Coordinates of N, CA and C in Angstrom, one line a residue:
M172 N -57.4 -30.3 14.6 CA -56.7 -30.3 13.5 C -56.2 -28.8 12.8
E173 N -57.2 -27.9 13.0 CA -56.9 -26.5 12.7 C -55.7 -25.9 13.8
N174 N -55.8 -26.5 15.0 CA -54.9 -26.0 16.0 C -53.7 -26.6 15.6
S175 N -53.4 -27.9 15.2 CA -52.3 -28.3 14.8 C -51.5 -27.4 13.6
M176 N -52.6 -27.1 12.5 CA -52.3 -26.4 11.3 C -51.6 -24.8 11.8
G177 N -52.2 -24.3 12.8 CA -52.0 -23.1 13.2 C -50.5 -23.2 13.9
Q178 N -50.4 -24.2 14.7 CA -49.0 -24.4 15.2 C -47.9 -24.6 14.3
E179 N -48.2 -25.4 13.1 CA -47.0 -25.5 12.2 C -46.8 -24.2 11.6
I180 N -47.8 -23.4 11.3 CA -47.7 -22.1 10.4 C -46.9 -21.4 11.8
L181 N -47.4 -21.3 13.0 CA -46.7 -20.1 13.8 C -45.2 -21.0 14.0
L182 N -45.0 -22.1 14.0 CA -43.4 -22.6 14.0 C -42.7 -22.4 12.8
A183 N -43.5 -22.3 11.8 CA -42.7 -21.9 10.2 C -42.2 -20.5 10.3
V184 N -43.4 -19.6 10.8 CA -42.9 -18.2 10.8 C -42.0 -17.9 12.1
V185 N -41.8 -18.6 13.3 CA -40.9 -18.2 14.0 C -39.4 -18.8 13.4
D186 N -39.5 -19.7 12.7 CA -38.2 -20.6 12.1 C -37.7 -19.6 11.0
I187 N -38.7 -18.8 10.1 CA -38.5 -17.8 9.4 C -37.5 -16.7 9.8
Q188 N -38.4 -16.2 11.0 CA -37.6 -15.1 11.3 C -36.4 -15.2 12.0
E189 N -36.1 -16.5 12.5 CA -34.7 -16.8 13.2 C -33.7 -16.6 12.2
Q190 N -34.2 -17.5 10.8 CA -33.1 -17.3 9.8 C -32.9 -16.0 9.4
L191 N -34.1 -15.2 9.2 CA -34.0 -13.8 8.7 C -33.0 -13.0 9.6
G192 N -33.1 -13.2 11.0 CA -32.1 -12.7 11.8 C -30.7 -13.1 11.8
N193 N -30.8 -14.3 11.3 CA -29.3 -14.9 11.1 C -28.8 -14.3 9.4
V194 N -29.6 -14.2 8.8 CA -29.1 -13.5 7.5 C -28.8 -12.0 7.6
E195 N -29.6 -11.4 8.3 CA -29.2 -10.1 8.8 C -27.8 -9.9 9.3
A196 N -27.8 -10.7 10.4 CA -26.3 -10.7 10.9 C -25.3 -11.0 10.1
D197 N -25.4 -11.9 9.2 CA -24.5 -12.2 8.2 C -24.1 -11.0 7.2
V198 N -25.2 -10.5 6.9 CA -25.2 -9.4 6.0 C -24.3 -8.1 6.8
K199 N -24.6 -7.9 8.1 CA -23.9 -6.8 8.8 C -22.4 -7.2 8.9
D200 N -22.1 -8.7 9.0 CA -20.9 -9.0 9.2 C -20.1 -8.7 7.8
L201 N -20.7 -8.9 6.9 CA -20.1 -8.9 5.4 C -19.7 -7.5 5.2
K202 N -20.8 -6.6 5.5 CA -20.6 -5.0 5.2 C -19.5 -4.7 6.2
D203 N -19.4 -5.1 7.3 CA -18.2 -4.8 8.2 C -16.8 -5.2 7.5
S204 N -17.0 -6.3 7.2 CA -15.8 -6.9 6.7 C -15.3 -6.0 5.2
H205 N -16.3 -5.7 4.4 CA -16.0 -5.0 3.3 C -15.5 -3.8 3.5
D206 N -16.1 -3.0 4.6 CA -15.5 -1.7 4.9 C -14.0 -1.7 5.3
R207 N -13.9 -2.6 6.3 CA -12.4 -2.9 6.8 C -11.6 -3.5 5.7
T208 N -11.8 -4.3 4.7 CA -11.3 -4.3 3.4 C -10.9 -3.1 2.6
F209 N -11.8 -2.4 2.6 CA -11.6 -1.3 1.6 C -10.5 -0.2 2.3
R210 N -10.9 -0.1 3.9 CA -10.1 0.7 4.6 C -8.4 0.5 4.5
R211 N -8.2 -1.1 4.6 CA -6.9 -1.6 4.3 C -6.4 -1.2 2.9
V212 N -7.2 -1.4 1.7 CA -6.9 -1.0 0.6 C -6.5 0.5 0.4
D213 N -7.3 1.2 0.9 CA -6.9 2.7 0.7 C -5.7 3.0 1.7
D214 N -5.5 2.5 2.8 CA -4.1 2.7 3.6 C -2.9 2.1 2.7
F215 N -3.2 1.0 2.3 CA -2.0 0.3 1.4 C -1.8 1.2 0.2
L216 N -2.7 1.9 -0.4 CA -2.4 2.6 -1.4 C -1.9 4.1 -1.1
S217 N -2.2 4.7 -0.1 CA -1.9 5.9 0.5 C -0.3 5.3 0.8
T218 N 0.2 4.4 1.5 CA 1.4 4.0 1.8 C 2.0 3.8 0.6
L219 N 1.7 3.3 -0.5 CA 2.4 2.9 -1.6 C 2.8 4.2 -2.4
G220 N 1.8 5.2 -2.2 CA 2.1 6.5 -3.0 C 3.3 7.2 -2.4
R221 N 2.8 7.1 -0.9 CA 4.3 7.8 -0.2 C 5.7 7.3 -0.6
H222 N 5.5 5.9 -0.7 CA 6.9 5.2 -1.1 C 7.6 5.6 -2.3
E223 N 6.5 5.6 -3.1 CA 6.9 6.1 -4.8 C 7.2 7.4 -4.7
T224 N 6.7 8.2 -3.7 CA 7.2 9.7 -3.8 C 8.5 9.7 -3.3
E225 N 8.8 8.8 -2.2 CA 10.1 8.8 -1.4 C 11.1 8.1 -2.5
L226 N 10.8 7.1 -3.2 CA 11.8 6.6 -4.2 C 12.3 7.7 -5.3
A227 N 11.2 8.4 -5.8 CA 11.5 9.5 -6.8 C 12.5 10.4 -6.2
A228 N 12.4 10.6 -5.0 CA 13.2 11.9 -4.5 C 14.7 11.2 -4.0
L229 N 14.7 9.8 -3.9 CA 15.8 9.4 -3.5 C 16.7 8.7 -4.9
R230 N 16.0 8.8 -5.8 CA 16.6 8.7 -7.3 C 17.1 9.7 -7.8
S231 N 16.5 11.0 -7.6 CA 17.0 12.0 -8.0 C 18.3 12.7 -7.1
S232 N 18.1 12.4 -5.9 CA 19.4 12.7 -5.0 C 20.5 11.9 -5.5
H233 N 20.4 10.6 -5.6 CA 21.3 9.5 -6.1 C 21.8 10.1 -7.3
E234 N 21.0 10.6 -8.6 CA 21.6 10.9 -9.7 C 22.6 12.1 -9.6
R235 N 21.8 13.2 -8.6 CA 23.0 14.5 -8.3 C 24.1 14.0 -7.9
L236 N 24.3 13.0 -6.8 CA 25.4 12.5 -6.3 C 26.2 12.0 -7.2
E237 N 25.8 11.1 -8.2 CA 26.6 10.6 -9.1 C 27.2 11.6 -10.1
E238 N 26.6 12.7 -10.4 CA 26.8 13.6 -11.2 C 28.3 14.3 -10.2
R239 N 28.0 14.8 -9.3 CA 29.0 15.4 -8.3 C 30.3 14.5 -8.2
V240 N 30.0 13.0 -8.2 CA 31.1 12.1 -8.1 C 32.1 12.4 -9.1
L241 N 31.1 12.2 -10.3 CA 32.0 12.4 -11.8 C 32.7 13.4 -12.0
R242 N 32.1 14.5 -11.5 CA 32.8 15.7 -11.6 C 34.0 15.9 -11.1
L243 N 34.0 15.5 -9.9 CA 35.0 15.3 -8.9 C 36.2 14.4 -9.2
E244 N 35.8 13.4 -9.9 CA 36.8 12.4 -10.4 C 37.5 12.8 -11.6
K245 N 36.6 13.9 -12.3 CA 37.5 14.2 -13.7 C 38.2 15.4 -13.2
K246 N 37.9 16.0 -12.2 CA 38.7 17.2 -11.5 C 39.9 16.8 -11.0
S247 N 39.8 15.5 -10.3 CA 40.9 15.0 -9.5 C 41.9 14.4 -10.9
V248 N 41.5 13.9 -11.7 CA 42.3 13.3 -12.8 C 43.1 14.4 -13.3
S249 N 42.1 15.6 -13.9 CA 42.8 16.6 -14.1 C 44.0 17.2 -13.3
N250 N 43.6 17.4 -12.0 CA 44.7 18.0 -11.3 C 45.7 16.9 -11.2
H251 N 45.5 15.7 -11.0 CA 46.8 14.8 -11.1 C 47.5 14.8 -12.5
Q252 N 47.1 14.9 -13.3 CA 47.7 15.0 -14.8 C 48.3 16.2 -14.8
D253 N 47.8 17.6 -14.2 CA 48.6 18.6 -14.2 C 49.7 18.5 -13.4
H254 N 49.5 18.1 -12.2 CA 50.8 17.8 -11.3 C 51.8 17.1 -12.0
L255 N 51.4 15.8 -12.5 CA 52.5 15.1 -13.1 C 53.4 15.9 -14.2
G256 N 52.3 16.6 -15.2 CA 52.9 17.2 -16.2 C 53.9 18.3 -15.6
G257 N 53.6 19.0 -14.5 CA 54.3 20.1 -13.8 C 55.6 19.5 -13.4
F258 N 55.6 18.3 -12.8 CA 56.6 17.7 -12.1 C 57.6 17.0 -13.3
C259 N 57.2 16.6 -14.5 CA 57.7 16.1 -15.5 C 58.5 17.4 -16.0
L260 N 58.0 18.3 -16.2 CA 58.6 19.4 -16.7 C 59.9 20.1 -16.2
R261 N 59.7 20.0 -15.1 CA 60.9 20.5 -14.2 C 62.1 19.7 -14.2

């Protein structure tokens, strides 16, 4: 009977050790997954920051181009009116 009880305890210990090994493997997998997830989030935020910077530069460039186009349109209209005015006066 003592031998049977000792075998049961030994089997329980072996089972617990096996389960503990599985838990440790699961924890390692979770940590690895956690690290990969945070690297991806960091990469995404870095990319997002670069894109926001590029968008700001493009907006600024677009605004400057709009201003130049407006000035050219005003100059063109003014030159056109001067030309018509000069033509009509002759």
